[in-house]
GROMACS .gro file of C-alpha atoms in nm:
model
  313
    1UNK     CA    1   2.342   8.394  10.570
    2UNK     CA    2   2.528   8.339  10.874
    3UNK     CA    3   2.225   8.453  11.107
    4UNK     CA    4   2.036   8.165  10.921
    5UNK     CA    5   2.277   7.933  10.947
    6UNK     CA    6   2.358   7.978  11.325
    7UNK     CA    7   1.976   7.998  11.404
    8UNK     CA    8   1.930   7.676  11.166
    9UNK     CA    9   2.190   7.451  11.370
   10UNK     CA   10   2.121   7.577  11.719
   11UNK     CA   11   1.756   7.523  11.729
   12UNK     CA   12   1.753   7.222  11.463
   13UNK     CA   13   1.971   7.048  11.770
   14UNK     CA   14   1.735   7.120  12.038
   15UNK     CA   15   1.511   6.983  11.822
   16UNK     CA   16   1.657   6.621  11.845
   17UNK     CA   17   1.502   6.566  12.219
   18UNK     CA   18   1.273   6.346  12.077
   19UNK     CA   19   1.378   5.999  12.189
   20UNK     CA   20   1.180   5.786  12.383
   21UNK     CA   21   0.889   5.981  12.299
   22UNK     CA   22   0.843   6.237  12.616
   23UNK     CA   23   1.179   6.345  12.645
   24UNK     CA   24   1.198   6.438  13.031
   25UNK     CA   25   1.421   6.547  13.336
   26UNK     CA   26   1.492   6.534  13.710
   27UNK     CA   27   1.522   6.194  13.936
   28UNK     CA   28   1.324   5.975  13.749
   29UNK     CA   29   1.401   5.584  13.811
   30UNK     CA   30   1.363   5.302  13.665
   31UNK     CA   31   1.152   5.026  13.904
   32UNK     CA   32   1.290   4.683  13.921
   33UNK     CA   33   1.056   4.370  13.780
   34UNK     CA   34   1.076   4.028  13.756
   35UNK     CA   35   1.219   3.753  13.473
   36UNK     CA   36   0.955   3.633  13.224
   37UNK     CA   37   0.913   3.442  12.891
   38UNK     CA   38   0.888   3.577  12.547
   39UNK     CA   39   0.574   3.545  12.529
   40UNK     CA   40   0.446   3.739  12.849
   41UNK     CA   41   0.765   3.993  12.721
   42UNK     CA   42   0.530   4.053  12.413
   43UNK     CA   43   0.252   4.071  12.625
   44UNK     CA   44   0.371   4.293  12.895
   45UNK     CA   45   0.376   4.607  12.606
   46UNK     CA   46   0.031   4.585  12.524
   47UNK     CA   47  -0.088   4.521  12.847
   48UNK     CA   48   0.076   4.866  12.993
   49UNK     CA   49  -0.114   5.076  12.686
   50UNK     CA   50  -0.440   4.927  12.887
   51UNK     CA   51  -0.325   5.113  13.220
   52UNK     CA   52  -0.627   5.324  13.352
   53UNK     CA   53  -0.460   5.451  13.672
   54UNK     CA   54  -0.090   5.526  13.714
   55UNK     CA   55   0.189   5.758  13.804
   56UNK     CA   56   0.461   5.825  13.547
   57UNK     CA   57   0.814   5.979  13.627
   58UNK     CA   58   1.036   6.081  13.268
   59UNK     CA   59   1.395   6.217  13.315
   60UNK     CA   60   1.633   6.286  12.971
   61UNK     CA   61   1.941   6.488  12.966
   62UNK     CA   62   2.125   6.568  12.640
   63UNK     CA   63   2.419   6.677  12.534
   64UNK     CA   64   2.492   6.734  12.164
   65UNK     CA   65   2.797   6.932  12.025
   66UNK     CA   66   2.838   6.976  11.645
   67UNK     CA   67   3.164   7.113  11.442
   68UNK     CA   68   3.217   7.151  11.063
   69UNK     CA   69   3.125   7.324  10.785
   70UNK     CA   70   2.800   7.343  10.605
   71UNK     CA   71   2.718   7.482  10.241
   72UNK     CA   72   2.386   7.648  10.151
   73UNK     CA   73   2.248   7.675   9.813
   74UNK     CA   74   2.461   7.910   9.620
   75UNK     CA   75   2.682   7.994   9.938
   76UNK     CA   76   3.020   7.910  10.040
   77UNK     CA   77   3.135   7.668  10.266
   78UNK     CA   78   3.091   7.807  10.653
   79UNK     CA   79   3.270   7.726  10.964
   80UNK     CA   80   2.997   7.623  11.197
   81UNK     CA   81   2.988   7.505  11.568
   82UNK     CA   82   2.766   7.450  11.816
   83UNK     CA   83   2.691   7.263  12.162
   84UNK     CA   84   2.369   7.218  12.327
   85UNK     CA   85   2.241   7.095  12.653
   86UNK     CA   86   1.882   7.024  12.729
   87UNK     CA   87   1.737   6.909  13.039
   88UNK     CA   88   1.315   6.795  13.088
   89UNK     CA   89   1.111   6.700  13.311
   90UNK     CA   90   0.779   6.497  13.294
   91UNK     CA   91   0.546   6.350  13.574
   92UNK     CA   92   0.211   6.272  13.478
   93UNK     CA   93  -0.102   6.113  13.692
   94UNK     CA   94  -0.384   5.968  13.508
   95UNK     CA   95  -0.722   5.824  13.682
   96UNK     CA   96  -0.914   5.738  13.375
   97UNK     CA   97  -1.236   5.591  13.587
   98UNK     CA   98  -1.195   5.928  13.782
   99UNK     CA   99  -1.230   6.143  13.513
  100UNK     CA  100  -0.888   6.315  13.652
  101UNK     CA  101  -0.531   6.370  13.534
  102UNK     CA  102  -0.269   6.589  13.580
  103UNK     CA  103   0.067   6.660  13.441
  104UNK     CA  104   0.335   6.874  13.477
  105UNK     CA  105   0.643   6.934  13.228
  106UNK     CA  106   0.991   7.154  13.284
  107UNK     CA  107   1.282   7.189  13.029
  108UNK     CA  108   1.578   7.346  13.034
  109UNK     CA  109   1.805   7.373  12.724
  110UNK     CA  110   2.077   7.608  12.699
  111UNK     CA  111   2.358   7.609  12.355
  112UNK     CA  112   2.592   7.832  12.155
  113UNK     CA  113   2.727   7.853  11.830
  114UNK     CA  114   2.927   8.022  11.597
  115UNK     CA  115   2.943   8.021  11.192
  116UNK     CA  116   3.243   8.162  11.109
  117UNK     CA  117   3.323   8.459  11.332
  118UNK     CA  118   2.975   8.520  11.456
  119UNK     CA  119   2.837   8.394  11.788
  120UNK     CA  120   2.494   8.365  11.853
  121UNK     CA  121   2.397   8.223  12.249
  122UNK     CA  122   2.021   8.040  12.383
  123UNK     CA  123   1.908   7.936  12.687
  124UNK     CA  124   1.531   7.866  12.759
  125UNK     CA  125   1.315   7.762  13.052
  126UNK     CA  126   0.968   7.614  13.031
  127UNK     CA  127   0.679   7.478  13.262
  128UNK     CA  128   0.364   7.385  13.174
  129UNK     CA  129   0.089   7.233  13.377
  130UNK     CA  130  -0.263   7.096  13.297
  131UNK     CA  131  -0.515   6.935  13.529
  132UNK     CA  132  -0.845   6.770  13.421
  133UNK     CA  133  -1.158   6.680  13.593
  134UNK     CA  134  -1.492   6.571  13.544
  135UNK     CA  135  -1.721   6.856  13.426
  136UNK     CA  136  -2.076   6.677  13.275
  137UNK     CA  137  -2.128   6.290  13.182
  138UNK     CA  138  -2.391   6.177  12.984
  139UNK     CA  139  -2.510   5.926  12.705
  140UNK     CA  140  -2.354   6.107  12.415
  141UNK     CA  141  -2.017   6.281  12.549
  142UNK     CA  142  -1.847   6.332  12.899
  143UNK     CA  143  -1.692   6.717  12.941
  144UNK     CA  144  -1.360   6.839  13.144
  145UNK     CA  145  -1.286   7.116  13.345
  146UNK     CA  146  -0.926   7.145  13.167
  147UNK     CA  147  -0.704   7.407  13.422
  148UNK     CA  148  -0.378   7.497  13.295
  149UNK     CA  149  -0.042   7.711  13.377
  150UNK     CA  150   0.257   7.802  13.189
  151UNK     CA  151   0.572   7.997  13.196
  152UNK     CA  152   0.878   8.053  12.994
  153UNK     CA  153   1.193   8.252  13.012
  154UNK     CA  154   1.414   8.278  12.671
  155UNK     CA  155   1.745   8.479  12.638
  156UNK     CA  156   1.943   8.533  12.298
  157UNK     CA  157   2.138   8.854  12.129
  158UNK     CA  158   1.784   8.996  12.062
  159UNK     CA  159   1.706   9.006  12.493
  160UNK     CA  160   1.542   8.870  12.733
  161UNK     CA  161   1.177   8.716  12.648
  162UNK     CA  162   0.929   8.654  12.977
  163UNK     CA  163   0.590   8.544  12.978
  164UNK     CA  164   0.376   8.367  13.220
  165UNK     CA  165   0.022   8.254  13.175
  166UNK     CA  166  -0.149   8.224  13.535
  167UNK     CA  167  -0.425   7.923  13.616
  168UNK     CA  168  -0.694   7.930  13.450
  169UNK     CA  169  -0.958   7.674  13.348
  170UNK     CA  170  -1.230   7.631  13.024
  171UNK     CA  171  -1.451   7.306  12.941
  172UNK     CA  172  -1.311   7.062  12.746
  173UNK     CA  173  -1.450   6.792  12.505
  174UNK     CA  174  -1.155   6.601  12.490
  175UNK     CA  175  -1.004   6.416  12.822
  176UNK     CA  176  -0.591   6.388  12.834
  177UNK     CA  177  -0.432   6.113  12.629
  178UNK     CA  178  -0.306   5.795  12.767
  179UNK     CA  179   0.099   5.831  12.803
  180UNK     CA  180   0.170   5.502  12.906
  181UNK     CA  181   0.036   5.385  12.540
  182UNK     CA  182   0.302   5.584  12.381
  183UNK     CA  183   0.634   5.516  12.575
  184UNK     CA  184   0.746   5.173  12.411
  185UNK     CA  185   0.642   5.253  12.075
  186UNK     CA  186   1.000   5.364  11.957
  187UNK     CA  187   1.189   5.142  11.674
  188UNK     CA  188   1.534   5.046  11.681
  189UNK     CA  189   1.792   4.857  11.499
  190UNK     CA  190   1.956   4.525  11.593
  191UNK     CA  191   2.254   4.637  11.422
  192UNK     CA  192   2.489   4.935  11.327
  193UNK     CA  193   2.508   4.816  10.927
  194UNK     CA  194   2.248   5.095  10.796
  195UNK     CA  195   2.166   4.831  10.495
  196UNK     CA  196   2.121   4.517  10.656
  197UNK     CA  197   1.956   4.640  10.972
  198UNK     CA  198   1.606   4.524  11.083
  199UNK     CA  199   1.393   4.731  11.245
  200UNK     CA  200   1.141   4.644  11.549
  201UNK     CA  201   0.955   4.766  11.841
  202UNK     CA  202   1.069   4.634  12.163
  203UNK     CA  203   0.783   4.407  12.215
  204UNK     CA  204   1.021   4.202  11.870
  205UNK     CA  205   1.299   4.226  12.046
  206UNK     CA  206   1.315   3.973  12.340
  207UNK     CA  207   1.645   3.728  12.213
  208UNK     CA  208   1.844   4.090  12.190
  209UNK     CA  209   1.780   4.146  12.600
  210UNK     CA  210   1.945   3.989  12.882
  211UNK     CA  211   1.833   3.961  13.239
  212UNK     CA  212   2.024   4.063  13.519
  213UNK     CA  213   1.881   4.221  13.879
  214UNK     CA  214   1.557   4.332  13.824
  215UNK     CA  215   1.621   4.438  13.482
  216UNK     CA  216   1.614   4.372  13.103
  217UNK     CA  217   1.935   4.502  12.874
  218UNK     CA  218   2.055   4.509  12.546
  219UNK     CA  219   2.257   4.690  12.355
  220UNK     CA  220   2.073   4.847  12.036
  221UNK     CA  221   2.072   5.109  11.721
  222UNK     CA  222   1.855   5.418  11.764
  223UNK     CA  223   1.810   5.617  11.430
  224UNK     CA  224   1.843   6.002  11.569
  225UNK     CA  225   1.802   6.331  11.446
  226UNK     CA  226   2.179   6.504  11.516
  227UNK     CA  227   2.010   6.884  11.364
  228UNK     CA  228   1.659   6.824  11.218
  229UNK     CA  229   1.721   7.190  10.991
  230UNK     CA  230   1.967   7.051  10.836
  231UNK     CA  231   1.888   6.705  10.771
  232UNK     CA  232   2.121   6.585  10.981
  233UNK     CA  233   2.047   6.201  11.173
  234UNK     CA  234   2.254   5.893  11.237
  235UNK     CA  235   2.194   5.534  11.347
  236UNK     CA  236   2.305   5.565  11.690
  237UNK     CA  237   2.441   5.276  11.965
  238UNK     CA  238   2.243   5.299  12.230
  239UNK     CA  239   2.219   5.071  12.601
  240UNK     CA  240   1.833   4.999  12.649
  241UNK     CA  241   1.715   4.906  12.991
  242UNK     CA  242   1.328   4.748  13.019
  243UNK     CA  243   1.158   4.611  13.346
  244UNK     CA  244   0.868   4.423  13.325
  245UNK     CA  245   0.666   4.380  13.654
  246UNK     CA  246   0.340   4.187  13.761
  247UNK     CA  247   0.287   4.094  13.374
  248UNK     CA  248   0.361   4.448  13.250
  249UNK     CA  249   0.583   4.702  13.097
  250UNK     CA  250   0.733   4.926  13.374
  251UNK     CA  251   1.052   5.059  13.339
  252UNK     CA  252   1.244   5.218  13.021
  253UNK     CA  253   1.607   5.372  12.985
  254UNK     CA  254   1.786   5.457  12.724
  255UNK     CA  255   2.193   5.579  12.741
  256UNK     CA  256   2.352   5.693  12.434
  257UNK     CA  257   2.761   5.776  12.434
  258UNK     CA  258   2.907   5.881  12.060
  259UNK     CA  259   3.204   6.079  12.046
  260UNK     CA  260   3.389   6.205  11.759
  261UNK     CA  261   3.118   6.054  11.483
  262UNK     CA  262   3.107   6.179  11.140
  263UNK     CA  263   2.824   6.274  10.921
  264UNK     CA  264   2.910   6.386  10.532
  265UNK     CA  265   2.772   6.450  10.240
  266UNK     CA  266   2.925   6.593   9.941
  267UNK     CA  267   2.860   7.004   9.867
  268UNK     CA  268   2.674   6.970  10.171
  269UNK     CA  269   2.782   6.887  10.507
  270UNK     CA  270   3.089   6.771  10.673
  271UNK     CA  271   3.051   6.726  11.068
  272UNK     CA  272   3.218   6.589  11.392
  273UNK     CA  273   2.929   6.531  11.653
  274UNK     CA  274   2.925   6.393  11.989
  275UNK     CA  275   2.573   6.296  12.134
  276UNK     CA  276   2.518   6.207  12.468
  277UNK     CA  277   2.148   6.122  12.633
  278UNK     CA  278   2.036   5.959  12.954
  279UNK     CA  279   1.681   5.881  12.964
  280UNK     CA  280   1.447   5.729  13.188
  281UNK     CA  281   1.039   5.657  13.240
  282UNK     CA  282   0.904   5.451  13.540
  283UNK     CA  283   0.536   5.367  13.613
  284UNK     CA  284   0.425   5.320  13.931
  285UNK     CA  285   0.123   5.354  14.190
  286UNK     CA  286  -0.083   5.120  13.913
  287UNK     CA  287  -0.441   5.117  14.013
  288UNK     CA  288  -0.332   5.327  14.311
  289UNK     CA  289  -0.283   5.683  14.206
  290UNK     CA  290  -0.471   5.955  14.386
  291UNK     CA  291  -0.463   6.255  14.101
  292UNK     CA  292  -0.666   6.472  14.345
  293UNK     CA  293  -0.400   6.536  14.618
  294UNK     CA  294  -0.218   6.764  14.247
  295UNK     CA  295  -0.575   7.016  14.283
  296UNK     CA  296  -0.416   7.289  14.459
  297UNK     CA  297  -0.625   7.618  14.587
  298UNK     CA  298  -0.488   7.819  14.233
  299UNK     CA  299  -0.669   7.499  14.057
  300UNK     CA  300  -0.985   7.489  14.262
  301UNK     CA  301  -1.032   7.838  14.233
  302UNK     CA  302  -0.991   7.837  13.843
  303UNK     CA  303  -1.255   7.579  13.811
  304UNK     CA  304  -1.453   7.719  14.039
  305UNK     CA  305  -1.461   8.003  13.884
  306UNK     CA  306  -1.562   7.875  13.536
  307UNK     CA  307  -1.808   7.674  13.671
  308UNK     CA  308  -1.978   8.015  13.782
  309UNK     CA  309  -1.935   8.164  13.465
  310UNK     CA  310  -2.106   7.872  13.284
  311UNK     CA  311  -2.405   7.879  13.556
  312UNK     CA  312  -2.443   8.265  13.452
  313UNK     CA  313  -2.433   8.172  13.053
   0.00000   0.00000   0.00000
């Protein structure tokens, strides 16, 4: 029971890197805009899902550290702790007109816990990269050369887990998805009181934000999962920063800071949890992005390659 339980809570907490949609590390910045009314706010959203060429930078870091005890079915209660640190990375290029994307993603997450006496330790690595190009257009369906690398490095009390999956490219039916539709769809709360609270997309939430140098802020609720295993989530304060630029959505942050909360429920659970997370997304290089200059000579070749094998099919 103990193995469960310390596998449960450790990877159920990694889990909770969902926020803001494509959780992601490393430099990213947030680009300044430009003040506008509520009605071009409301506009601004939809008008960035429309984006056919961009560049988007993601960065998240987060910190979560649980301690308490938890009950299973037809156990006793169990000392459990854990803290967990996860770091991502994100940078996507999209040239919809161009039939060409690319996107590369890194994480880092690294945690230990104990139930009871036991200690179990994690730390993982990850990279994945895709690349898409034109492969045959027609009247019925348009086809993708779809190139992609990956590689990840795991450690726990079991060993050491390495794998790496070199280029290599096959035809595709389906193009990559749009990201820039997806990073403002999160909900949040205008309030902390979990019965009265309304609940909106940001594009609702224009009287909440105030304008100061370049930037949109407001200070909002963010309903978070704290260990998805064991049901564990809280509405969370959180400091949301939005920059809308040349009539569209540009810029997202969000910084969450609890210490010492407390989650319980009876014959359950009874946790202390901090949660900490710094995220950021910026679009730039709209109607400017060159996705070519990411085809490097392991890409080429890859395609290449399969392109050969198709001719001899």
């Amino acid at each position: 029971m103990k193995k469960r339980i310390l596998a449960t809570i450790l990877v159920g907490a990694v889990a909770a890197t969902t926020v803001m949609g494509l959780a992601a590390c490393g430099g990213a910045s947030i680009p300044k805009g430009e003040q506008v009314t509520e009605e071009a706010w409301k506009n601004a959203f939809d008008k960035t899902t429309e984006f056919t060429n961009y560049t988007l930078n993601s960065s998240s870091d987060l910190d979560i550290n649980l301690k308490g005890t938890v009950t299973a079915k037809g156990s006793k209660k169990v000392e459990v702790k854990s803290t967990v640190s996860t770091s991502s990375n994100q940078l996507f290029l999209y040239d919809k007109d161009g039939h060409t994307s690319y996107a590369e993603y890194t994480t880092e997450s690294k945690g230990k816990s104990t139930a009871d006496d036991e200690e179990s330790n994690y730390s993982r690595k990850t990279t994945n990269k895709q690349y898409y190009t034109l492969c045959e257009s027609n009247s019925l369906i348009d086809t993708y050369w779809r190139a992609s690398y990956s590689k990840s490095e795991t450690k726990t009390e079991e060993g050491e887990n390495y794998t790496e999956n070199y280029w290599y490219a096959n035809e595709s039916l389906s193009f990559s998805s749009n990201q820039a539709a997806y990073v403002f769809n999160d909900y949040f709360y205008d309030s902390n009181d979990k019965d009265t609270a309304k609940r909106a997309k940001l594009a609702n939430l224009y009287d909440k934000f105030k304008y100061s140098g370049g930037v949109y802020k407001a200070t909002l609720y963010y309903y978070q999962e704290v260990s998805e295993d064991y049901n564990l989530s809280d509405l969370l304060e959180c400091k949301v920063t939005v920059s809308i630029k040349d009539g569209c959505a540009v810029g997202y942050g969000i910084k969450i800071n609890v210490k010492n909360a407390n989650l319980y429920l009876k014959d359950y659970y009874d946790i202390k949890y901090s949660y900490k997370l710094d995220a950021k997304c910026g679009i730039t290089d709209v109607k400017s992005t060159d996705v070519s200059k990411k085809a490097t000579k392991d890409i080429t070749k890859v395609i290449d390659k399969a392109k050969a094998d198709k001719e001899k099919d």
